[in-house]
Coordinates of C-alpha atoms in Angstrom, one line a residue:
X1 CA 24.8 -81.3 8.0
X2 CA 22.6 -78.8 9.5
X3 CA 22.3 -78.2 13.4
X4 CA 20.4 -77.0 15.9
X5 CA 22.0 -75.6 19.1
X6 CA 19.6 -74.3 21.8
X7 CA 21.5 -72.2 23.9
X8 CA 20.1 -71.0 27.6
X9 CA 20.5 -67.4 27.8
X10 CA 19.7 -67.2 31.9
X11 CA 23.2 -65.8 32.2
X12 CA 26.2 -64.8 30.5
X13 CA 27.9 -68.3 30.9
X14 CA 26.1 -70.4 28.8
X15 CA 26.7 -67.9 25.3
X16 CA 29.9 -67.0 26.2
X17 CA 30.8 -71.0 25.7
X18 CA 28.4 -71.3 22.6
X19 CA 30.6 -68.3 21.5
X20 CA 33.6 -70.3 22.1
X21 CA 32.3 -73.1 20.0
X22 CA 30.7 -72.0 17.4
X23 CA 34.2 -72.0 14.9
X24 CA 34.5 -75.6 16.6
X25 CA 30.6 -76.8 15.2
X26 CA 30.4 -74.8 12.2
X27 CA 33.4 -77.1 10.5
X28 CA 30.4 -80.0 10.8
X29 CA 28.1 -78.0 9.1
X30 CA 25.4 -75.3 9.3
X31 CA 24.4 -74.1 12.7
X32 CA 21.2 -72.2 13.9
X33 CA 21.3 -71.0 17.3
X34 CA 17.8 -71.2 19.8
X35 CA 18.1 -68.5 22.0
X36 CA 16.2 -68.7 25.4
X37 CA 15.9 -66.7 28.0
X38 CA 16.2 -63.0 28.7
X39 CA 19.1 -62.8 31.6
X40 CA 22.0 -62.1 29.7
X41 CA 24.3 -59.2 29.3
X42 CA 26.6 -60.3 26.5
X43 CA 26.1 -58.9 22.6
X44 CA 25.5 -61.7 20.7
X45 CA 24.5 -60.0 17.4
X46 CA 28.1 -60.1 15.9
X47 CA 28.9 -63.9 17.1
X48 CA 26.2 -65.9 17.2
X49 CA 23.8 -67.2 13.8
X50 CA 20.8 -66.9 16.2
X51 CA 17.8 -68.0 14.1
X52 CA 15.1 -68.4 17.0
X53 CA 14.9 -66.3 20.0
X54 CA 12.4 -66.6 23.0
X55 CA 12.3 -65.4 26.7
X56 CA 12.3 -68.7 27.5
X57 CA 12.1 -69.2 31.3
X58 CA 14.3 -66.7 33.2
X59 CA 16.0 -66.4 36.3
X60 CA 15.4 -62.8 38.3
X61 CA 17.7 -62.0 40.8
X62 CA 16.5 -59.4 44.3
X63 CA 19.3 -56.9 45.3
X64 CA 20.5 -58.7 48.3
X65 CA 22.2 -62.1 46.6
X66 CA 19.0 -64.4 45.9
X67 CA 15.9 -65.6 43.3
X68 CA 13.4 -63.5 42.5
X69 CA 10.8 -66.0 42.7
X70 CA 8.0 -63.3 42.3
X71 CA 9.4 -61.6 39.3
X72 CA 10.4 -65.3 37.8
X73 CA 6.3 -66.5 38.4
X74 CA 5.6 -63.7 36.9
X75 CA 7.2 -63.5 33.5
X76 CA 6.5 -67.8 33.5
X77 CA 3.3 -68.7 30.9
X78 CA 3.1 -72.5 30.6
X79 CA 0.6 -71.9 27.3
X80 CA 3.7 -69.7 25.2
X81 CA 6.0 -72.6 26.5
X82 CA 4.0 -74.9 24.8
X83 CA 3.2 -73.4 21.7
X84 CA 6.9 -72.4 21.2
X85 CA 7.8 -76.2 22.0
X86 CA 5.4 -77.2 19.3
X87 CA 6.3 -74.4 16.6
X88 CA 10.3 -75.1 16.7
X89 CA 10.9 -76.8 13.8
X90 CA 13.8 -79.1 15.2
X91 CA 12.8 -82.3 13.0
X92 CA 14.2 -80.2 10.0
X93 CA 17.4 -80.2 11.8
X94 CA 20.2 -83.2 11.4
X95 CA 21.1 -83.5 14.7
X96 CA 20.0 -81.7 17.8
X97 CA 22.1 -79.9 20.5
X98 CA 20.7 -78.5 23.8
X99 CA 22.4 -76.5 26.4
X100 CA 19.9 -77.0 29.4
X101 CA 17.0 -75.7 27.6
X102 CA 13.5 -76.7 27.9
X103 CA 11.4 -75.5 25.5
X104 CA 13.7 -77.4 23.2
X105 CA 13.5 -81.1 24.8
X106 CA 9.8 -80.8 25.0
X107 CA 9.8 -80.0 21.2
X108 CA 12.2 -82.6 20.4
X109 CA 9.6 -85.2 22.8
X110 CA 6.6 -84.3 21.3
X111 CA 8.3 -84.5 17.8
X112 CA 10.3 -87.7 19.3
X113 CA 13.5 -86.3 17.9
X114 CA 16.7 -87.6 19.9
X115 CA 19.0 -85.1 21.0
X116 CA 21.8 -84.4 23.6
X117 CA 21.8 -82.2 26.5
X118 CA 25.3 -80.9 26.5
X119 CA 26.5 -78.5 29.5
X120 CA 27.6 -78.3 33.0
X121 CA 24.1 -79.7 33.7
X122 CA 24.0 -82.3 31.9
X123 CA 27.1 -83.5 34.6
X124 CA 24.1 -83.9 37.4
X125 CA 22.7 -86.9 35.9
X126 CA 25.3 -88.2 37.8
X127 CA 25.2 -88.9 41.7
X128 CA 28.9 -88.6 42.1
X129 CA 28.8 -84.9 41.4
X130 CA 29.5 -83.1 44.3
X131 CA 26.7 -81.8 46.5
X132 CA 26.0 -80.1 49.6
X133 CA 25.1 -82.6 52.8
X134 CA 21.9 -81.4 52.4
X135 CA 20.1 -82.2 49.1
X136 CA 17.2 -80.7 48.2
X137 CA 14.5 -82.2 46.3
X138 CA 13.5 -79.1 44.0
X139 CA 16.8 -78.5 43.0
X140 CA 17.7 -82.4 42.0
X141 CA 14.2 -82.2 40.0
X142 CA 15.1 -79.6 38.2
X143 CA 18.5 -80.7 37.3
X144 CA 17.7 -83.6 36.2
X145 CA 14.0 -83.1 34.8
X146 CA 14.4 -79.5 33.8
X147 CA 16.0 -80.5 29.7
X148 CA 15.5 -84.1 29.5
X149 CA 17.3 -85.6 26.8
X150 CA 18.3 -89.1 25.1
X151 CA 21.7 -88.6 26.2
X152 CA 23.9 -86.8 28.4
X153 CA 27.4 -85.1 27.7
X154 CA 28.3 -83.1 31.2
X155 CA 31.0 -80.4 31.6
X156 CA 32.6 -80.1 35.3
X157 CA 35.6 -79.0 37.7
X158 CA 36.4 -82.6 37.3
X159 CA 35.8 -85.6 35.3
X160 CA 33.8 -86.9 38.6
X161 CA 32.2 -89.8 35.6
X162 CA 32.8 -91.2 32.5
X163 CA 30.7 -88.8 30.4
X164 CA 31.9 -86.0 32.2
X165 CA 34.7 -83.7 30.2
X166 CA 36.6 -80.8 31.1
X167 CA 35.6 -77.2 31.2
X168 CA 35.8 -75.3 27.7
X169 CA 38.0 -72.7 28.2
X170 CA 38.2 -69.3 26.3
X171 CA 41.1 -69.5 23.7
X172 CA 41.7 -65.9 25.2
X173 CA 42.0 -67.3 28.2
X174 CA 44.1 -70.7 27.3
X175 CA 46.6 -68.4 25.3
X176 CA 46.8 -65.5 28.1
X177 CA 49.8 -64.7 30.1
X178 CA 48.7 -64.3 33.2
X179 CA 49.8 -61.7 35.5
X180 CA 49.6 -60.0 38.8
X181 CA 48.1 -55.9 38.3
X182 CA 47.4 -56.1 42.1
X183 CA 43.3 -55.4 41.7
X184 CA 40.5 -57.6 42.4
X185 CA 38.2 -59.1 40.0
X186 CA 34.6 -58.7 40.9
X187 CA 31.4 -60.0 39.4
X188 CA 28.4 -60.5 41.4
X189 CA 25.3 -59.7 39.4
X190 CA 22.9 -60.8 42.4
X191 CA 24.3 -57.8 44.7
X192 CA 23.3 -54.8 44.1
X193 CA 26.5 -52.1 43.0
X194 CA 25.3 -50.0 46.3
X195 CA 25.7 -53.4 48.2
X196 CA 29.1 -53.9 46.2
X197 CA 30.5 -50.5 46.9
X198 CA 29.2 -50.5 50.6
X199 CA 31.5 -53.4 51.5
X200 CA 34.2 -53.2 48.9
X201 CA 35.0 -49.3 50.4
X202 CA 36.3 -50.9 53.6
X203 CA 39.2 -52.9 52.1
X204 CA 40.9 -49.5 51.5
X205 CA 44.2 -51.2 50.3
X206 CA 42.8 -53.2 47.4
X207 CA 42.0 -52.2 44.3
X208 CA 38.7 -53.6 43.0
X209 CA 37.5 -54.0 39.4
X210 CA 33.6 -54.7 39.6
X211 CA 31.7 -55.3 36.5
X212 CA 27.8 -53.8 36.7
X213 CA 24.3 -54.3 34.2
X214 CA 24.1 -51.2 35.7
X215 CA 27.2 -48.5 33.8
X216 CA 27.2 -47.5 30.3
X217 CA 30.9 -46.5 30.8
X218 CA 34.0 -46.8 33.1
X219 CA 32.9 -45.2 36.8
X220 CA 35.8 -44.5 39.6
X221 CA 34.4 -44.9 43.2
X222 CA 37.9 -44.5 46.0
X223 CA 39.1 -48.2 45.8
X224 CA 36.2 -49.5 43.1
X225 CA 36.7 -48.9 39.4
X226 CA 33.0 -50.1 38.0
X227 CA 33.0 -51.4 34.4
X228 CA 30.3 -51.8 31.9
X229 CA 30.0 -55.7 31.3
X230 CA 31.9 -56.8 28.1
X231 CA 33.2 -60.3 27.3
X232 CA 36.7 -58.8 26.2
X233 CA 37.2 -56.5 29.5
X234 CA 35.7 -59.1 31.7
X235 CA 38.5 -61.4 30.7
X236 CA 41.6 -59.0 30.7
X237 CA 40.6 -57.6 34.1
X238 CA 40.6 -61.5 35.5
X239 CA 43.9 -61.9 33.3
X240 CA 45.8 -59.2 35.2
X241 CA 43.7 -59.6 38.8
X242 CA 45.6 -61.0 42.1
X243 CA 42.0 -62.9 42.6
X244 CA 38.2 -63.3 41.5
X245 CA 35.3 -62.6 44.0
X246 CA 32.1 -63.7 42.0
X247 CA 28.9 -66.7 42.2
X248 CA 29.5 -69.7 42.1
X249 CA 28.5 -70.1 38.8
X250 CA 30.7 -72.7 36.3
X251 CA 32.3 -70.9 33.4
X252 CA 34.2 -67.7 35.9
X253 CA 35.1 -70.4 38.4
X254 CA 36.8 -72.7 35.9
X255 CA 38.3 -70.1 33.8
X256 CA 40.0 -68.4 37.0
X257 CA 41.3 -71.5 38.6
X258 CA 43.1 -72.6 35.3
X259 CA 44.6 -69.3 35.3
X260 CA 46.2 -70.1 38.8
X261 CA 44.3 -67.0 40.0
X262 CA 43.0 -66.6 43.7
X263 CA 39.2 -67.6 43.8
X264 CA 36.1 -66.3 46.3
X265 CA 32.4 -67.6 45.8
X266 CA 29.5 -66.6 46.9
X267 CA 26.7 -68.4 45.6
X268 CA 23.0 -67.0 44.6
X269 CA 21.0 -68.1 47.7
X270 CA 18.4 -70.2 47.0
X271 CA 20.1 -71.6 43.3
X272 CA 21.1 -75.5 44.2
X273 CA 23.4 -76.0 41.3
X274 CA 25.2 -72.9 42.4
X275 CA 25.5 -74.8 46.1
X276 CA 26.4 -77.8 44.2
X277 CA 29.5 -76.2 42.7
X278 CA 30.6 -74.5 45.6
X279 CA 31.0 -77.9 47.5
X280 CA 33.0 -79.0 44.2
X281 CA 35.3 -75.8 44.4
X282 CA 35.8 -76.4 48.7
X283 CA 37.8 -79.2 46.9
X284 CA 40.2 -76.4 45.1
X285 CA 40.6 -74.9 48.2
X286 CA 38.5 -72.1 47.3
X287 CA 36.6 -70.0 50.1
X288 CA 32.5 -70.1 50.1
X289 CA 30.9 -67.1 52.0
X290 CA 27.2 -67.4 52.2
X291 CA 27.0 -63.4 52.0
X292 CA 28.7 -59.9 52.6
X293 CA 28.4 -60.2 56.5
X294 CA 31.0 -58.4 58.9
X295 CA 33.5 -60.8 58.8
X296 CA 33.8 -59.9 54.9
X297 CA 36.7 -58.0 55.3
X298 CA 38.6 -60.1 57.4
X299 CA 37.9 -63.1 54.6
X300 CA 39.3 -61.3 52.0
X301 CA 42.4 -60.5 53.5
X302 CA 42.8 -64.3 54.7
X303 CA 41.8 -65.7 51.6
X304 CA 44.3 -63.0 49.2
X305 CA 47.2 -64.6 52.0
X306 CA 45.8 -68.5 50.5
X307 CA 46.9 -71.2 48.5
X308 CA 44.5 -72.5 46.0
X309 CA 44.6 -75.9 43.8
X310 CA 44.8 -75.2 39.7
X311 CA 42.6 -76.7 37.6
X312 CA 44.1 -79.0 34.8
X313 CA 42.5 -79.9 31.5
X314 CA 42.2 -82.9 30.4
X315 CA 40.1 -82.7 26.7
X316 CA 41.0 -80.1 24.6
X317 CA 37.6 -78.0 23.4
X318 CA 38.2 -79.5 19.6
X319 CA 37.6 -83.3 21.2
X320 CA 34.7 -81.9 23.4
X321 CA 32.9 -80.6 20.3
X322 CA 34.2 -83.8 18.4
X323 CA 32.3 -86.1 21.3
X324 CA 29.0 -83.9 21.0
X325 CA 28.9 -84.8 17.5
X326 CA 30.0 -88.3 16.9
X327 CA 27.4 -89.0 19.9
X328 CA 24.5 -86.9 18.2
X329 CA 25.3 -88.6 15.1
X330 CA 25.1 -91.9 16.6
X331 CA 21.0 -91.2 18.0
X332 CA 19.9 -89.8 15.0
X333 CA 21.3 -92.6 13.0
X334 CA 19.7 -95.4 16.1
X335 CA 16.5 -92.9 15.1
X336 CA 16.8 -93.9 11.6
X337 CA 17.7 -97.5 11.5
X338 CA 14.8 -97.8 14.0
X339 CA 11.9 -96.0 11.5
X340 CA 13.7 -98.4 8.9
X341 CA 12.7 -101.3 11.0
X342 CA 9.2 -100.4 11.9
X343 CA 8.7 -99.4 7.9
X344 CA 9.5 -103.0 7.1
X345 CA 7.3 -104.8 9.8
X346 CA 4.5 -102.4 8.7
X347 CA 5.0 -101.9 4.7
X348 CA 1.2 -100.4 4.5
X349 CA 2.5 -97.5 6.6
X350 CA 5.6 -97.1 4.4
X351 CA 3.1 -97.2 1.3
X352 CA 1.9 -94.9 3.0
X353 CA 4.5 -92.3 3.3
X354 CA 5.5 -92.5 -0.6
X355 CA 2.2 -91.5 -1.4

């Protein structure tokens, strides 16, 4: 069986879980990865089969914690969209899977290929996903209209409906022993690292490990240790951390609260999926600052001093990947039995197609 998985690259969240389950897909056949988007700071070049590669359209982040909606106009071309929606070849493909990625669902329209939009996205099809009191209309479109699909498998905190699973989890991170080095954990890629150390230098008494697009190599700042991003680092620093301060992002979040560790968000200003999750993670327990104000000092220290809810697991990432399938599976074979029937009720068509 041959697939297609089109991955969002907007961030490092999104390949880290392809990365996950690629071991997981590749025991159902041939895979060939669609990367889009031009955000992300993780190597893939080692882990990934990535077959098609576009910029996609990516998410730009100013120094001071929001969108760069400037930067993100800017690099946007509607034209390239469509002729990279029309040149992926996605009908050659058995079954089609799409992590919140548009070029890809407008292919598979035009080409009227099924497919399933698999991701923490995909949960917002549903209205009993948390929000904040005030929706906003942009953001729900977006959600909802941004990677249309045929059918919808959603990843959340919790299964909030019934086509909602659990996180995916790291086996690094499921098999870890979790321990307490005393530093904190910190990755905020919308703050600048001058914006970072500013704050960060005031908390004298805690150690901080801050991960930065900016270093090549390990940098020692008083109090703030700043690391180079890496997948494998990232993950043993939050292994051995007393907390996490980063976005409120999905794959961080979930990974630190089913480690049991201490959790801080502050979400991108401006992102609504990001606001979304941190109503979800209010229900954890967890802290949501809006920004690095004057009070951030005092936060830490209260929320360091805090108890926080764990998350729990309920579908192991082998019966996640299983669902994708057997539900992919089950449209392309609907696709098929539905040709068959049109075929029979028009035979000079079918003629047609033998010739």
């Amino acid at each position: 069986m041959k697939i297609f998985y089109a991955v969002q690259a907007t961030g490092n969240g999104h390949i880290a879980r392809a990365i996950e389950l690629m071991p997981y897909l590749q025991q159902y056949g041939e895979v060939d990865i669609f990367l889009s988007g031009s955000n992300s700071s993780l190597d893939t070049s080692q882990k990934l089969p990535v077959k098609y590669r576009s910029k996609g359209v990516s998410l730009f982040y100013s120094n001071k914690g929001g969108l760069d909606y400037w930067k993100m106009l800017k690099h946007f071309s509607p034209l390239k969209v469509f002729k990279e929606a029309k040149d992926l070849p996605v009908e050659k493909y058995d079954i089609v899977i799409n992590d919140f990625e548009s070029i890809t669902s407008h292919a598979c329209r035009m080409k009227n290929i099924p497919s399933v939009n698999f991701g923490h996205q995909a949960s917002f099809m549903s209205d009993k996903v948390p929000r904040p009191k005030k929706k906003n209309f942009a953001g729900e479109l977006i959600l909802k209209k941004y990677a249309p699909a045929r059918s919808y498998i959603g990843l959340h905190f919790e299964q909030y409906d019934d086509f909602i699973l659990s996180p995916v989890i790291k086996n690094k991170i499921l098999s870890a022993r979790p321990a307490d080095k005393g530093h904190v954990t910190v990755y905020l890629p919308h703050y600048s690292d001058l914006q970072l150390a500013k704050k960060l230098k005031n908390l004298k008494d805690i150690e901080f490990e801050v991960f930065s697009k900016r270093v090549k190599q390990k940098e020692v700042n008083k109090n703030i240790t700043f690391l180079p991003i890496d997948n494998n680092g990232f993950n043993e620093s939050m292994i051995h951390s007393k907390g996490i301060i980063t976005g409120a992002g999905f794959e961080t979040p979930a990974e630190a609260l089913y480690l049991g560790k201490k959790l801080m968000v502050l979400p991108i200003k401006g992102q609504y999926e990001q606001l979304c999750n941190a109503e979800a993670l209010k229900n954890f327990n967890v802290p949501v600052l809006e920004e690095m104000d004057a009070l951030f000092s005092n936060s830490v220290k209260q929320w360091l001093d805090s108890e926080q809810k764990k998350l729990t697991l309920q579908y192991s990432t082998e019966s996640i990947v299983s669902k994708v399938i057997y539900t992919a599976r089950g449209l392309r074979e609907d696709r098929s039995n539905q040709l068959s029937t049109y075929l029979d009720i028009h035979p000079s068509l079918s003629r047609l197609l033998l010739d």
